[in-house]
Amino acid sequence: MACGVCGSPNTVRSHILPRALVHDSKDGAQAAVYGERGTPGYRLRQSGKFDDDILCEAHENLTGDLDRYGVDFVRALNAGGDQAGDRRAVSVPNPRPDMLQRFVLSVIWREVQSKRGKALGLSLGSWTDSVTDAVFRQRPIAAPLVASYQRFTAERSERVPIGIHPFRVRMLGRNFWQFTVSGCAFWLCLDRRGLPPKFDGIRADLNDPARAVIGDAKPLEEVGILRAIFADMRRR
């Protein structure tokens, strides 16, 4: 395989979700329980999923600053969400909204380029060049972004900081990509129509601080995207 940006055959290991946030989500455990839709059973992973065939060292290094920004944002969002009480949203420091947007784009790009993404038939379609240019060449892109603090709960109603790899979803009649890391979700609109102006106040690609929505408390087994994954994890 070759680097998905420059074509270099000298590729290196690249984590799809930032390793630091996978460690955060383990909450003191030795490994994270990892399930995939369509794959029976589950695996224990120390640092999350990675691929060693998608980026050369130079372009992997370019994602480092984006990952650090994303890690800081998610940790601040988790800290604010943990103290939110009955509030429906929290403000999160976001001095570089463009960096947060590029971080989210980079996670989606890596998922699509990975062996797993290709096996699932994931594609950015006509957005491929624009997303690649935004992530690796810092070119502007019209891709509205919304962040939220998810409150998925387990048996004793405690919050579980789950992770869900990027996937496509239709919302508001538009095409979105969504993923969740350490219990915080990102929705990125990749649709030429963008979002109506009424959503500008919660767009994390525009605002500092970013206004992140607090999700309703919901048992894990009632989360739609997780039902099929849990069913597969129980098959061994």
Short mmCIF file of N, CA and C in Angstrom, two decimals, residues 48-156:
data_model
loop_
_atom_site.label_atom_id
_atom_site.label_comp_id
_atom_site.label_asym_id
_atom_site.label_seq_id
_atom_site.Cartn_x
_atom_site.Cartn_y
_atom_site.Cartn_z
N GLY A 48 -6.77 1.08 20.83
CA GLY A 48 -7.69 1.33 19.74
C GLY A 48 -7.19 0.78 18.41
N LYS A 49 -7.93 1.06 17.36
CA LYS A 49 -7.67 0.55 16.03
C LYS A 49 -6.64 1.42 15.31
N PHE A 50 -5.76 0.76 14.56
CA PHE A 50 -4.79 1.51 13.77
C PHE A 50 -4.63 0.84 12.41
N ASP A 51 -3.99 1.55 11.48
CA ASP A 51 -3.68 1.01 10.16
C ASP A 51 -2.28 1.48 9.80
N ASP A 52 -1.49 0.58 9.25
CA ASP A 52 -0.11 0.95 8.92
C ASP A 52 0.12 1.10 7.42
N ASP A 53 -0.96 1.29 6.66
CA ASP A 53 -0.83 1.39 5.20
C ASP A 53 -1.50 2.63 4.61
N ILE A 54 -1.76 3.66 5.41
CA ILE A 54 -2.52 4.79 4.86
C ILE A 54 -1.74 6.11 4.80
N LEU A 55 -0.69 6.27 5.61
CA LEU A 55 0.05 7.54 5.65
C LEU A 55 1.55 7.29 5.78
N CYS A 56 2.32 8.12 5.09
CA CYS A 56 3.77 8.14 5.30
C CYS A 56 4.07 8.90 6.59
N GLU A 57 5.32 8.86 7.01
CA GLU A 57 5.67 9.51 8.28
C GLU A 57 5.40 11.01 8.24
N ALA A 58 5.73 11.66 7.14
CA ALA A 58 5.55 13.12 7.04
C ALA A 58 4.08 13.50 7.18
N HIS A 59 3.21 12.78 6.51
CA HIS A 59 1.78 13.13 6.58
C HIS A 59 1.14 12.64 7.87
N GLU A 60 1.63 11.54 8.44
CA GLU A 60 1.16 11.14 9.76
C GLU A 60 1.51 12.21 10.78
N ASN A 61 2.71 12.79 10.68
CA ASN A 61 3.11 13.84 11.61
C ASN A 61 2.21 15.06 11.51
N LEU A 62 1.69 15.34 10.32
CA LEU A 62 0.79 16.48 10.15
C LEU A 62 -0.51 16.30 10.94
N THR A 63 -0.90 15.06 11.16
CA THR A 63 -2.12 14.83 11.92
C THR A 63 -1.89 14.94 13.43
N GLY A 64 -0.62 14.98 13.85
CA GLY A 64 -0.32 15.01 15.28
C GLY A 64 -0.88 16.24 15.97
N ASP A 65 -0.66 17.43 15.39
CA ASP A 65 -1.18 18.66 15.99
C ASP A 65 -2.71 18.64 16.02
N LEU A 66 -3.32 18.08 14.98
CA LEU A 66 -4.79 18.00 14.94
C LEU A 66 -5.30 17.08 16.05
N ASP A 67 -4.63 15.94 16.22
CA ASP A 67 -5.04 15.02 17.28
C ASP A 67 -4.89 15.65 18.66
N ARG A 68 -3.80 16.37 18.87
CA ARG A 68 -3.61 17.03 20.18
C ARG A 68 -4.70 18.05 20.44
N TYR A 69 -5.08 18.80 19.41
CA TYR A 69 -6.17 19.77 19.58
C TYR A 69 -7.47 19.04 19.90
N GLY A 70 -7.74 17.97 19.15
CA GLY A 70 -8.96 17.20 19.40
C GLY A 70 -8.99 16.59 20.78
N VAL A 71 -7.86 16.08 21.24
CA VAL A 71 -7.79 15.49 22.59
C VAL A 71 -8.10 16.55 23.64
N ASP A 72 -7.50 17.72 23.51
CA ASP A 72 -7.76 18.80 24.48
C ASP A 72 -9.23 19.20 24.47
N PHE A 73 -9.83 19.27 23.28
CA PHE A 73 -11.23 19.67 23.18
C PHE A 73 -12.13 18.62 23.83
N VAL A 74 -11.91 17.36 23.53
CA VAL A 74 -12.75 16.29 24.09
C VAL A 74 -12.61 16.23 25.61
N ARG A 75 -11.41 16.37 26.11
CA ARG A 75 -11.22 16.34 27.56
C ARG A 75 -11.92 17.53 28.22
N ALA A 76 -11.87 18.71 27.60
CA ALA A 76 -12.57 19.87 28.15
C ALA A 76 -14.07 19.68 28.08
N LEU A 77 -14.56 19.09 26.99
CA LEU A 77 -16.00 18.82 26.86
C LEU A 77 -16.45 17.81 27.91
N ASN A 78 -15.67 16.77 28.13
CA ASN A 78 -16.03 15.79 29.16
C ASN A 78 -16.04 16.43 30.54
N ALA A 79 -15.06 17.28 30.82
CA ALA A 79 -15.03 17.95 32.13
C ALA A 79 -16.26 18.84 32.30
N GLY A 80 -16.62 19.59 31.26
CA GLY A 80 -17.80 20.45 31.34
C GLY A 80 -19.08 19.66 31.42
N GLY A 81 -19.18 18.59 30.63
CA GLY A 81 -20.38 17.76 30.64
C GLY A 81 -20.59 17.07 31.98
N ASP A 82 -19.49 16.64 32.60
CA ASP A 82 -19.60 15.97 33.90
C ASP A 82 -20.18 16.88 34.97
N GLN A 83 -19.99 18.19 34.80
CA GLN A 83 -20.48 19.17 35.78
C GLN A 83 -21.73 19.91 35.31
N ALA A 84 -22.34 19.45 34.23
CA ALA A 84 -23.42 20.22 33.60
C ALA A 84 -24.72 20.21 34.39
N GLY A 85 -24.95 19.19 35.20
CA GLY A 85 -26.21 19.12 35.93
C GLY A 85 -27.40 19.05 34.99
N ASP A 86 -28.34 19.98 35.14
CA ASP A 86 -29.54 19.99 34.30
C ASP A 86 -29.39 20.86 33.05
N ARG A 87 -28.23 21.41 32.83
CA ARG A 87 -28.04 22.25 31.64
C ARG A 87 -28.12 21.42 30.37
N ARG A 88 -28.57 22.03 29.29
CA ARG A 88 -28.73 21.36 28.02
C ARG A 88 -27.54 21.56 27.09
N ALA A 89 -26.60 22.41 27.48
CA ALA A 89 -25.42 22.66 26.66
C ALA A 89 -24.32 23.22 27.54
N VAL A 90 -23.08 23.06 27.11
CA VAL A 90 -21.93 23.62 27.82
C VAL A 90 -21.04 24.33 26.81
N SER A 91 -20.28 25.31 27.31
CA SER A 91 -19.33 26.04 26.48
C SER A 91 -17.95 25.42 26.65
N VAL A 92 -17.27 25.22 25.53
CA VAL A 92 -15.96 24.57 25.53
C VAL A 92 -14.96 25.48 24.82
N PRO A 93 -13.82 25.78 25.45
CA PRO A 93 -12.81 26.62 24.78
C PRO A 93 -12.45 26.02 23.42
N ASN A 94 -12.44 26.89 22.40
CA ASN A 94 -12.18 26.43 21.03
C ASN A 94 -11.49 27.56 20.25
N PRO A 95 -10.25 27.91 20.66
CA PRO A 95 -9.57 29.06 20.05
C PRO A 95 -9.29 28.89 18.56
N ARG A 96 -9.25 27.65 18.08
CA ARG A 96 -9.00 27.41 16.65
C ARG A 96 -10.10 26.50 16.09
N PRO A 97 -11.28 27.06 15.79
CA PRO A 97 -12.34 26.23 15.23
C PRO A 97 -11.91 25.48 13.98
N ASP A 98 -11.01 26.08 13.19
CA ASP A 98 -10.54 25.40 11.99
C ASP A 98 -9.74 24.14 12.34
N MET A 99 -9.00 24.19 13.44
CA MET A 99 -8.24 23.01 13.86
C MET A 99 -9.17 21.88 14.30
N LEU A 100 -10.25 22.23 15.00
CA LEU A 100 -11.20 21.21 15.43
C LEU A 100 -11.86 20.57 14.21
N GLN A 101 -12.25 21.40 13.25
CA GLN A 101 -12.85 20.88 12.03
C GLN A 101 -11.88 19.95 11.30
N ARG A 102 -10.62 20.35 11.19
CA ARG A 102 -9.62 19.52 10.50
C ARG A 102 -9.35 18.23 11.28
N PHE A 103 -9.38 18.30 12.61
CA PHE A 103 -9.24 17.08 13.40
C PHE A 103 -10.35 16.09 13.06
N VAL A 104 -11.58 16.56 13.06
CA VAL A 104 -12.72 15.68 12.76
C VAL A 104 -12.60 15.12 11.34
N LEU A 105 -12.25 15.98 10.40
CA LEU A 105 -12.06 15.53 9.02
C LEU A 105 -10.96 14.48 8.93
N SER A 106 -9.89 14.66 9.71
CA SER A 106 -8.77 13.71 9.64
C SER A 106 -9.16 12.34 10.16
N VAL A 107 -9.98 12.28 11.20
CA VAL A 107 -10.44 10.99 11.72
C VAL A 107 -11.30 10.29 10.67
N ILE A 108 -12.20 11.04 10.05
CA ILE A 108 -13.06 10.46 9.01
C ILE A 108 -12.21 10.00 7.82
N TRP A 109 -11.26 10.84 7.41
CA TRP A 109 -10.38 10.49 6.27
C TRP A 109 -9.63 9.19 6.56
N ARG A 110 -9.07 9.06 7.76
CA ARG A 110 -8.30 7.87 8.10
C ARG A 110 -9.19 6.62 8.13
N GLU A 111 -10.41 6.77 8.63
CA GLU A 111 -11.33 5.63 8.65
C GLU A 111 -11.64 5.18 7.22
N VAL A 112 -11.92 6.12 6.34
CA VAL A 112 -12.27 5.79 4.95
C VAL A 112 -11.09 5.12 4.25
N GLN A 113 -9.87 5.61 4.51
CA GLN A 113 -8.69 5.10 3.84
C GLN A 113 -8.22 3.76 4.40
N SER A 114 -8.63 3.42 5.61
CA SER A 114 -8.13 2.22 6.28
C SER A 114 -8.64 0.95 5.61
N LYS A 115 -7.99 -0.16 5.94
CA LYS A 115 -8.44 -1.46 5.41
C LYS A 115 -9.88 -1.73 5.81
N ARG A 116 -10.21 -1.40 7.07
CA ARG A 116 -11.57 -1.61 7.53
C ARG A 116 -12.56 -0.77 6.73
N GLY A 117 -12.21 0.51 6.49
CA GLY A 117 -13.08 1.38 5.73
C GLY A 117 -13.31 0.88 4.32
N LYS A 118 -12.24 0.42 3.68
CA LYS A 118 -12.38 -0.10 2.32
C LYS A 118 -13.22 -1.38 2.31
N ALA A 119 -13.03 -2.24 3.33
CA ALA A 119 -13.81 -3.47 3.41
C ALA A 119 -15.30 -3.17 3.57
N LEU A 120 -15.61 -2.06 4.24
CA LEU A 120 -16.99 -1.66 4.45
C LEU A 120 -17.55 -0.85 3.28
N GLY A 121 -16.68 -0.52 2.32
CA GLY A 121 -17.13 0.26 1.17
C GLY A 121 -17.31 1.73 1.46
N LEU A 122 -16.63 2.24 2.50
CA LEU A 122 -16.76 3.66 2.83
C LEU A 122 -16.08 4.52 1.77
N SER A 123 -16.67 5.68 1.50
CA SER A 123 -16.10 6.58 0.50
C SER A 123 -16.54 8.02 0.78
N LEU A 124 -15.65 8.95 0.52
CA LEU A 124 -15.98 10.37 0.61
C LEU A 124 -16.54 10.90 -0.70
N GLY A 125 -16.53 10.07 -1.73
CA GLY A 125 -17.10 10.46 -3.02
C GLY A 125 -16.50 11.73 -3.58
N SER A 126 -17.36 12.65 -3.98
CA SER A 126 -16.90 13.90 -4.60
C SER A 126 -16.21 14.82 -3.61
N TRP A 127 -16.25 14.49 -2.32
CA TRP A 127 -15.60 15.30 -1.29
C TRP A 127 -14.15 14.87 -1.04
N THR A 128 -13.69 13.83 -1.68
CA THR A 128 -12.38 13.27 -1.36
C THR A 128 -11.27 14.31 -1.46
N ASP A 129 -11.17 15.00 -2.57
CA ASP A 129 -10.09 15.97 -2.75
C ASP A 129 -10.21 17.13 -1.79
N SER A 130 -11.43 17.62 -1.57
CA SER A 130 -11.63 18.77 -0.67
C SER A 130 -11.24 18.41 0.76
N VAL A 131 -11.61 17.20 1.20
CA VAL A 131 -11.27 16.77 2.56
C VAL A 131 -9.76 16.57 2.69
N THR A 132 -9.15 15.94 1.71
CA THR A 132 -7.70 15.73 1.74
C THR A 132 -6.97 17.07 1.80
N ASP A 133 -7.39 18.03 0.98
CA ASP A 133 -6.76 19.35 0.97
C ASP A 133 -6.95 20.08 2.30
N ALA A 134 -8.13 19.93 2.89
CA ALA A 134 -8.39 20.61 4.17
C ALA A 134 -7.51 20.05 5.27
N VAL A 135 -7.38 18.73 5.33
CA VAL A 135 -6.62 18.09 6.40
C VAL A 135 -5.12 18.33 6.23
N PHE A 136 -4.60 18.11 5.04
CA PHE A 136 -3.15 18.07 4.86
C PHE A 136 -2.56 19.32 4.22
N ARG A 137 -3.41 20.19 3.67
CA ARG A 137 -2.89 21.41 3.03
C ARG A 137 -3.54 22.67 3.61
N GLN A 138 -4.36 22.51 4.65
CA GLN A 138 -4.97 23.61 5.38
C GLN A 138 -5.83 24.50 4.49
N ARG A 139 -6.47 23.91 3.51
CA ARG A 139 -7.36 24.69 2.64
C ARG A 139 -8.76 24.72 3.24
N PRO A 140 -9.43 25.87 3.17
CA PRO A 140 -10.77 25.98 3.77
C PRO A 140 -11.75 25.02 3.12
N ILE A 141 -12.71 24.59 3.92
CA ILE A 141 -13.76 23.70 3.43
C ILE A 141 -15.07 24.08 4.11
N ALA A 142 -16.15 24.06 3.34
CA ALA A 142 -17.47 24.35 3.89
C ALA A 142 -18.06 23.06 4.42
N ALA A 143 -17.80 22.79 5.71
CA ALA A 143 -18.26 21.54 6.33
C ALA A 143 -18.69 21.84 7.76
N PRO A 144 -19.95 22.21 7.97
CA PRO A 144 -20.44 22.54 9.31
C PRO A 144 -20.24 21.39 10.30
N LEU A 145 -19.88 21.75 11.54
CA LEU A 145 -19.54 20.76 12.56
C LEU A 145 -20.30 21.06 13.85
N VAL A 146 -20.85 20.02 14.46
CA VAL A 146 -21.54 20.13 15.74
C VAL A 146 -20.97 19.07 16.68
N ALA A 147 -20.75 19.46 17.94
CA ALA A 147 -20.22 18.52 18.95
C ALA A 147 -21.24 18.34 20.07
N SER A 148 -21.19 17.17 20.72
CA SER A 148 -22.10 16.95 21.84
C SER A 148 -21.46 16.01 22.86
N TYR A 149 -21.96 16.12 24.09
CA TYR A 149 -21.57 15.26 25.20
C TYR A 149 -22.65 14.20 25.34
N GLN A 150 -22.29 12.94 25.07
CA GLN A 150 -23.27 11.86 25.09
C GLN A 150 -23.38 11.25 26.48
N ARG A 151 -24.61 10.91 26.87
CA ARG A 151 -24.84 10.31 28.18
C ARG A 151 -25.44 8.92 28.02
N PHE A 152 -24.67 8.03 27.39
CA PHE A 152 -25.07 6.63 27.30
C PHE A 152 -24.73 5.95 28.62
N THR A 153 -25.65 5.15 29.12
CA THR A 153 -25.50 4.60 30.46
C THR A 153 -25.50 3.07 30.45
N ALA A 154 -24.90 2.49 31.52
CA ALA A 154 -24.84 1.04 31.69
C ALA A 154 -25.80 0.62 32.80
N GLU A 155 -25.59 -0.59 33.35
CA GLU A 155 -26.56 -1.18 34.28
C GLU A 155 -26.88 -0.30 35.47
N ARG A 156 -25.86 0.31 36.07
CA ARG A 156 -26.09 1.11 37.27
C ARG A 156 -26.29 2.59 36.96
#
